[in-house]
Short mmCIF file of C-alpha atoms and ligand atoms in Angstrom, two decimals:
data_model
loop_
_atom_site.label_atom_id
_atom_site.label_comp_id
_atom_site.label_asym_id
_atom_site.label_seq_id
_atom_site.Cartn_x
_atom_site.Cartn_y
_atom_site.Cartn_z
CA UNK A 1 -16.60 -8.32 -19.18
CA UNK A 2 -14.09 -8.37 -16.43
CA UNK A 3 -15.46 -7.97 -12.61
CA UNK A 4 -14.80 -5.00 -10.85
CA UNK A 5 -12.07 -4.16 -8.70
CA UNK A 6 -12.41 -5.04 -5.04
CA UNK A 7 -10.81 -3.34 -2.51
CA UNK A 8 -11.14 -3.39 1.84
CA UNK A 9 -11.47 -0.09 3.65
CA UNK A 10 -11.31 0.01 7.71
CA UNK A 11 -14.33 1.90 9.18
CA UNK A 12 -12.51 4.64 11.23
CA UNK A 13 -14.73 5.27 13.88
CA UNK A 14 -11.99 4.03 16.21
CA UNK A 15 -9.14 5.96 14.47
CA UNK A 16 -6.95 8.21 16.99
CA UNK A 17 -3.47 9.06 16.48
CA UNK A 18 -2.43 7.92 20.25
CA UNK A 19 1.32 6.26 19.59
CA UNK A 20 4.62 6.94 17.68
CA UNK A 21 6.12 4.47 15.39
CA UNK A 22 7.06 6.76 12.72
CA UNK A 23 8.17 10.43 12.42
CA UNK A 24 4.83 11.58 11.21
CA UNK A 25 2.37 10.89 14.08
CA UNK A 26 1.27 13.38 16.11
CA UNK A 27 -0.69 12.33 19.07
CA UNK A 28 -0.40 15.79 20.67
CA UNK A 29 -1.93 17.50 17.47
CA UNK A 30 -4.96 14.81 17.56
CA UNK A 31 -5.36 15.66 21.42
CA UNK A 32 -6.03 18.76 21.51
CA UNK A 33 -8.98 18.75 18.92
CA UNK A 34 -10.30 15.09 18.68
CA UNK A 35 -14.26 15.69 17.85
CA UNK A 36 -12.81 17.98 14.71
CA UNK A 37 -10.13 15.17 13.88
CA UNK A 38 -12.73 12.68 14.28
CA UNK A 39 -15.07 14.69 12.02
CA UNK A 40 -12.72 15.35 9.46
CA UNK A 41 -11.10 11.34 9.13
CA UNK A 42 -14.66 10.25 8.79
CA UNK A 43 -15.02 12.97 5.99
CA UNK A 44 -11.76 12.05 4.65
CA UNK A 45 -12.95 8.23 4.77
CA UNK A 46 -16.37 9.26 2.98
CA UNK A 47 -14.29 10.99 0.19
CA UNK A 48 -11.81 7.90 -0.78
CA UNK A 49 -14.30 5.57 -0.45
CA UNK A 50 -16.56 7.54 -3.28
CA UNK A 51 -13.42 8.24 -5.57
CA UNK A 52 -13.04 4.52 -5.07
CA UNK A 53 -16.08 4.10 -6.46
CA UNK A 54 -16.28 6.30 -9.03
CA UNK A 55 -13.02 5.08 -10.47
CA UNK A 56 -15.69 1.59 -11.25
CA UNK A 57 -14.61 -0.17 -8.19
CA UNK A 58 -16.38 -2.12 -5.34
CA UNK A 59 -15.83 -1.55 -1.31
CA UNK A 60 -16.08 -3.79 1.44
CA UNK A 61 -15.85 -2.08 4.68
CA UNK A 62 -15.07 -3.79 8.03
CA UNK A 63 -15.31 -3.01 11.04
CA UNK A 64 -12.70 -0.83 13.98
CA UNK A 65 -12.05 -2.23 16.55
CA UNK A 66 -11.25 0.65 20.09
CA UNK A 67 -7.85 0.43 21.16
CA UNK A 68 -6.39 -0.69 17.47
CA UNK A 69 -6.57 2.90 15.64
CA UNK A 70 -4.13 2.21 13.00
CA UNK A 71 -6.87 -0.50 11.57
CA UNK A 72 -8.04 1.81 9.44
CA UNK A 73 -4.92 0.80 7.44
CA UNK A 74 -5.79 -2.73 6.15
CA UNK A 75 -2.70 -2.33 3.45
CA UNK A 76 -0.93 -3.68 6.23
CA UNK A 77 -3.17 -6.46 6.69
CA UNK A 78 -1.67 -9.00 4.29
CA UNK A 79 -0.51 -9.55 1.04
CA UNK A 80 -3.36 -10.93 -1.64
CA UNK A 81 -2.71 -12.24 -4.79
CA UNK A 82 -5.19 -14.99 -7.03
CA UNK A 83 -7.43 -15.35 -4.08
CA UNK A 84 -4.74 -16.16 -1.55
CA UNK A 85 -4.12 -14.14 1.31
CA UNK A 86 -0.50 -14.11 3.19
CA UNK A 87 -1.79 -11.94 6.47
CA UNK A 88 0.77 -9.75 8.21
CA UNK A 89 2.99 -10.10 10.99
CA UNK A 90 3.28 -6.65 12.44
CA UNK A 91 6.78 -5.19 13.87
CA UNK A 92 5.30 -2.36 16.42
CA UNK A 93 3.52 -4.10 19.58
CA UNK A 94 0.93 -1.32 19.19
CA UNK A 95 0.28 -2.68 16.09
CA UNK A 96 -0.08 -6.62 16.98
CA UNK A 97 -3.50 -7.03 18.09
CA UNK A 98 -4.60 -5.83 14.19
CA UNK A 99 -3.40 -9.31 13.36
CA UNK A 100 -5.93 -11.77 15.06
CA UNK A 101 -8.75 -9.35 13.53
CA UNK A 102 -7.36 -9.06 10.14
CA UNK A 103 -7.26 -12.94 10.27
CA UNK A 104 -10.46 -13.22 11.40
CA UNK A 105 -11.62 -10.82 8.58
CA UNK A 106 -9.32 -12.99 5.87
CA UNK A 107 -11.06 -16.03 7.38
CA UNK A 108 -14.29 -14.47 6.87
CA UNK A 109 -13.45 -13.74 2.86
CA UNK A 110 -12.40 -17.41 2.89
CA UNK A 111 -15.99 -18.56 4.02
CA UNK A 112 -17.90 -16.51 1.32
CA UNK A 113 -15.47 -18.07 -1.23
CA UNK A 114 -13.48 -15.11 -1.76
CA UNK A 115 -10.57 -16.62 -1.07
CA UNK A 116 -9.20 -19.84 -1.53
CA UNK A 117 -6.41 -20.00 1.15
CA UNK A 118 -5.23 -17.72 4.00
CA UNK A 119 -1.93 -18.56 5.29
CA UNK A 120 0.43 -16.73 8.11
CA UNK A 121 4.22 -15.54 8.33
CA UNK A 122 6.14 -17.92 10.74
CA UNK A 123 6.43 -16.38 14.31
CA UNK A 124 9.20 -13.54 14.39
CA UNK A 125 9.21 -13.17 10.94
CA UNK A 126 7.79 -9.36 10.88
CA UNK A 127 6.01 -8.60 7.22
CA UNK A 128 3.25 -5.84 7.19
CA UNK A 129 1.13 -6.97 4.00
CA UNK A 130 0.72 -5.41 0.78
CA UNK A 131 2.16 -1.58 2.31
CA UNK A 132 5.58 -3.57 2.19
CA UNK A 133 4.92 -6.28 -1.20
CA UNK A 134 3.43 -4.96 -4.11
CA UNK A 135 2.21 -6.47 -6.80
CA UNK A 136 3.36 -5.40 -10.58
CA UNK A 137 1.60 -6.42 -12.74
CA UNK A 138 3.74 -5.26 -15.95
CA UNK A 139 6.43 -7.03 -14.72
CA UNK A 140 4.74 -10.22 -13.60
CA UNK A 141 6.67 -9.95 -10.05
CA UNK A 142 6.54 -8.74 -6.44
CA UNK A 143 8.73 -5.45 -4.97
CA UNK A 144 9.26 -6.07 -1.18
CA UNK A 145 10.24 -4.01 0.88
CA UNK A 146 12.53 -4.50 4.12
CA UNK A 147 14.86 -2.83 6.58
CA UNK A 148 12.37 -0.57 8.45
CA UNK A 149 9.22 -2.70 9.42
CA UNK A 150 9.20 -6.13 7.49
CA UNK A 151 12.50 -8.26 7.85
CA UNK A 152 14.16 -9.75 4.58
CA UNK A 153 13.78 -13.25 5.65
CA UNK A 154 9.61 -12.30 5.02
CA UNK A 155 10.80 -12.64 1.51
CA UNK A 156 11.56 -15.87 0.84
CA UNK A 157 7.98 -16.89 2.68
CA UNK A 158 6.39 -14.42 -0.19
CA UNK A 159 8.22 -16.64 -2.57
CA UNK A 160 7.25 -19.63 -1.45
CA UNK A 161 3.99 -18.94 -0.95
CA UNK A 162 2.69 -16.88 -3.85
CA UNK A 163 5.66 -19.02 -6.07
CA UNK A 164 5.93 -15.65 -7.45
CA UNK A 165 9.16 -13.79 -8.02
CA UNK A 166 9.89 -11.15 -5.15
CA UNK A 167 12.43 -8.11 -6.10
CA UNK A 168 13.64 -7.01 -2.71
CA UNK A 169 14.34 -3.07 -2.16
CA UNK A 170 16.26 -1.73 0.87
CA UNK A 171 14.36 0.88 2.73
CA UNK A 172 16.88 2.96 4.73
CA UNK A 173 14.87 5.78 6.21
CA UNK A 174 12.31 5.80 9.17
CA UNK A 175 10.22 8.59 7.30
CA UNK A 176 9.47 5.91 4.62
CA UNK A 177 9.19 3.26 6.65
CA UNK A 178 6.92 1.25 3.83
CA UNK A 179 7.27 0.62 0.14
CA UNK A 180 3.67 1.91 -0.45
CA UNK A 181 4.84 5.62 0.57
CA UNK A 182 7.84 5.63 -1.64
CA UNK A 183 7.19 3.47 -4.87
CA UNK A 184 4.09 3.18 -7.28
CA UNK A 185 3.85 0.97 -9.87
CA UNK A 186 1.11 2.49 -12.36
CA UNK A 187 -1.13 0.26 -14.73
CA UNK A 188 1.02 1.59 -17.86
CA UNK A 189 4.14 0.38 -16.66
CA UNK A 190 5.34 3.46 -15.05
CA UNK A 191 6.92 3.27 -11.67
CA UNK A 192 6.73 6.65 -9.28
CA UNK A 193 9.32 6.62 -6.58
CA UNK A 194 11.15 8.70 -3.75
CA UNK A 195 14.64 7.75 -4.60
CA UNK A 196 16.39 8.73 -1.19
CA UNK A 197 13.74 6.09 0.39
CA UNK A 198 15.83 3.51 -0.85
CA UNK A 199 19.58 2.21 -0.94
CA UNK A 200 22.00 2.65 -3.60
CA UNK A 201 21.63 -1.41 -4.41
CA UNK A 202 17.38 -0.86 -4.30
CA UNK A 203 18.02 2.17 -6.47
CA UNK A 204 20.63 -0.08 -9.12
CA UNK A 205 17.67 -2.62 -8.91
CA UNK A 206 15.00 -0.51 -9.55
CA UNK A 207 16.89 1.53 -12.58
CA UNK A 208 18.29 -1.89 -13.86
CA UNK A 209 14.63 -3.38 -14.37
CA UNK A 210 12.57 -0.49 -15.24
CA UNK A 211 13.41 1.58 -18.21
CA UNK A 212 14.40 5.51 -18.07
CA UNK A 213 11.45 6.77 -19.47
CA UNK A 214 8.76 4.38 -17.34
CA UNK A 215 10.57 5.72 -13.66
CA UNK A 216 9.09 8.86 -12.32
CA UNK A 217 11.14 10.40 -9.42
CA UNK A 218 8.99 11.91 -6.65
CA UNK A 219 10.26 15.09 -4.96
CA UNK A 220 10.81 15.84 -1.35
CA UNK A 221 7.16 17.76 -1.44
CA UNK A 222 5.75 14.91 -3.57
CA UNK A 223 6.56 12.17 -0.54
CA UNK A 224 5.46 14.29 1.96
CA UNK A 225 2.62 14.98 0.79
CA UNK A 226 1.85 11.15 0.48
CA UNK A 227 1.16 11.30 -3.01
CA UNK A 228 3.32 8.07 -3.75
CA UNK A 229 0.72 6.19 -1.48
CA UNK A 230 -1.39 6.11 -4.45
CA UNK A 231 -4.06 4.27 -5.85
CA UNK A 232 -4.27 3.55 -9.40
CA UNK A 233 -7.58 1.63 -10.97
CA UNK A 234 -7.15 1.86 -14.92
CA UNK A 235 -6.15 5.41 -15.90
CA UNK A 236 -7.60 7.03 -12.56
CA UNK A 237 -4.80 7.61 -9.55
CA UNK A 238 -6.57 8.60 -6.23
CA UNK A 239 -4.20 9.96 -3.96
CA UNK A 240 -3.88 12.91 -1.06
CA UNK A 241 -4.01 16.23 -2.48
CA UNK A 242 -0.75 16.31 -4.84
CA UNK A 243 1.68 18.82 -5.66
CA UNK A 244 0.73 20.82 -8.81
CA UNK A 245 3.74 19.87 -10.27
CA UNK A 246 3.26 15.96 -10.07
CA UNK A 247 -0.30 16.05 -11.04
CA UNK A 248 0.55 17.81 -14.22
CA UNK A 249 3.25 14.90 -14.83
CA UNK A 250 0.97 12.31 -14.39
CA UNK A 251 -1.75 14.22 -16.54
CA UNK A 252 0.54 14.43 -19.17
CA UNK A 253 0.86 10.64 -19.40
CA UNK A 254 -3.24 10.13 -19.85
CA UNK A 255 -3.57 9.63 -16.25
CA UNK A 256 -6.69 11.40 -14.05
CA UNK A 257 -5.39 12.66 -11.00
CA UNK A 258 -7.95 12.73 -8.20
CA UNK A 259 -6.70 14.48 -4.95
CA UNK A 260 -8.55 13.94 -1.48
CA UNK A 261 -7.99 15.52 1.16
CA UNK A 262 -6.91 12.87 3.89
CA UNK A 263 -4.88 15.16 6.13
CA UNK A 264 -6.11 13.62 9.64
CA UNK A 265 -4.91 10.11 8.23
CA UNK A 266 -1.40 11.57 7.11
CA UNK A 267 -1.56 12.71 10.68
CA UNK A 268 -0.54 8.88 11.58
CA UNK A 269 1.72 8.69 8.70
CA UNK A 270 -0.71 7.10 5.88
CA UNK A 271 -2.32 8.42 2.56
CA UNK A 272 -4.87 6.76 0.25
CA UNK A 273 -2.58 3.15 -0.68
CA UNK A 274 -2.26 2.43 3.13
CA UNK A 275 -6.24 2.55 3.88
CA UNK A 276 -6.95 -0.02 0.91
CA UNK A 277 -5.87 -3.44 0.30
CA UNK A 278 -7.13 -4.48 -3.23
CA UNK A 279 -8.71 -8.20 -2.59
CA UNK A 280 -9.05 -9.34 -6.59
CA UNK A 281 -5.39 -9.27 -7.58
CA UNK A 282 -4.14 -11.78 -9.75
CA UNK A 283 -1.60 -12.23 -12.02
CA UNK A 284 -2.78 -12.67 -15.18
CA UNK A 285 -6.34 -11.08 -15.82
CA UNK A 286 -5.15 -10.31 -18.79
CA UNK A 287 -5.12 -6.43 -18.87
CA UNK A 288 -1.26 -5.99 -19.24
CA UNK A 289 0.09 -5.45 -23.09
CA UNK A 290 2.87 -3.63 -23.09
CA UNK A 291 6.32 -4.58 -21.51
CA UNK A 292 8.09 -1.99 -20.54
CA UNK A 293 10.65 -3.95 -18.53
CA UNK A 294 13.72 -6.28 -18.60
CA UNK A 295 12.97 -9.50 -16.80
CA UNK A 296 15.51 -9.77 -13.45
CA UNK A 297 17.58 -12.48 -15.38
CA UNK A 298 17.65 -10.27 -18.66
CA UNK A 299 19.09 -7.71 -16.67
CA UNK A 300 21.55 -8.87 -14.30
N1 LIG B 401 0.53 4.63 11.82
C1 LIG B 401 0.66 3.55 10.89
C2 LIG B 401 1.98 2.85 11.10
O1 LIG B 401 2.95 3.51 11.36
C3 LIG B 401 0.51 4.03 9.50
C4 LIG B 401 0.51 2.90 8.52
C5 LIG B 401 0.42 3.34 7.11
N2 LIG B 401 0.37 2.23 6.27
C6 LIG B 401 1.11 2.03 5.18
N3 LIG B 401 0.87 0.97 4.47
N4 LIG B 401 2.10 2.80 4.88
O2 LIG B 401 2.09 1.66 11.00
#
């Protein structure tokens, strides 16, 4: 028997949407009513921790911290992969004082043996964690994105650290600002992503390594409803509310679609991906069969 699936969740008793650094915060919205927004994100926190759970998962939960609201998104913490953790460098000032407590929090995990090694980004090299590298496991490689937050020198420290093979995707709009809202890679294979996210050579890459059938394109409605900012434990995907017409899609391919409704978080640009960060990834536990994919050299 395999252990369960561990992921980190922020606490949000801190959260506020009180900055911009992408076109979907609203600090003006969260002003005028912040005992109901407060309410509802702890709600909202409550509910994705559960589905979480019920998908046969474990959660660890740390700690806010006032003044650092955008916490509560630990995807952006670092990037984890066979117990080693690669912590974030973030791009926004607002966001840089996440990184001496996500350290500290990595450090911790270190202590109780849960990881082996926690290493940083050199200075002025700008990565934000697993919302920006993610992990395929079908294809036995990284995606990274750059171009909005992280920089595309952070990929060659990926590399090197993780001696892993990193696919880099161009990210040319500030409403997708991080791989995790625009591209999924599900545990069959399948890859869900918001095409104009990207640019035409991310979009050759991604077509040229993932077959036809395995790449599901997200609408307009679909990414703005956060439902690429997924997560996906065996067949279940846990995700903010979906459109109808993408929950049916996924359905159809044996997946169980359950939708949360994590509005106040989507009110500082982030769905369910960004307020995880799965600590037990590694690349070869063994649970991918099928290859759906060309390797990078096969298809170049
Ligand atoms: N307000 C946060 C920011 O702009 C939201 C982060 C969402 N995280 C994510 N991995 N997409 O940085």
């Amino acid at each position: 028997m395999t252990a369960k699936p561990l992921f980190l969740l922020t606490d949000p008793a801190h959260y506020e949407v009180s900055y911009v650094i992408n076109p979907w915060m609203t600090p003006g919205e969260w002003a005028q009513n912040r005992a109901r927004h407060s309410g509802a994100a702890r709600q909202a926190f409550v509910a994705l921790k559960r589905a979480i759970e019920a998908a046969g998962a474990d959660v660890r939960v740390m700690e806010g911290v006032a003044g650092l609201p955008d916490l509560v998104f630990p995807a952006n913490a670092a990037i984890v992969l066979d117990r080693r953790a690669l912590v974030a460098r973030f791009s926004c000032v607002e966001r840089q004082g996440e990184e001496s407590v996500f350290l500290q929090e990595f450090e911790q995990l270190q202590n109780e043996g849960i990881f082996t090694e926690v290493g940083t980004f050199p200075e002025g090299v700008f990565q934000e964690g697993a919302g920006d590298c993610i992990w395929d496991k079908t294809r036995g490689q990284f995606w990274a994105g750059f171009g909005q937050r992280s920089v595309r020198a952070s990929l060659d420290v990926i590399k090197d650290f993780f001696r892993a093979p990193v696919v880099p995707l161009e990210l040319i709009s500030p409403r997708f600002y991080h791989l995790d809202v625009c591209f999924l890679p599900l545990t069959g294979g399948e890859i869900v992503y918001y095409p104009p996210a990207f640019s035409d050579a991310a979009q050759e890459t991604i077509r040229a390594l993932v077959p036809a059938d395995y790449l599901i394109e997200a609408s307009d409605a679909d990414a703005a409803a956060f439902s690429v900012n997924a997560v996906n434990i065996g067949r279940t995907i846990i995700m903010a509310r979906p459109p109808e017409r993408l929950k049916r899609l996924l359905e159809a391919r044996g997946y169980q679609v359950s939708g949360i409704d994590l509005a106040p978080f989507m009110m500082s640009g982030g769905g369910a991906y960004c307020m995880t960060l799965r600590l037990d990834r590694s690349r070869d536990d063994g649970t991918s069969s099928a290859r759906p994919c060309r390797t990078a050299a096969e298809a170049s």
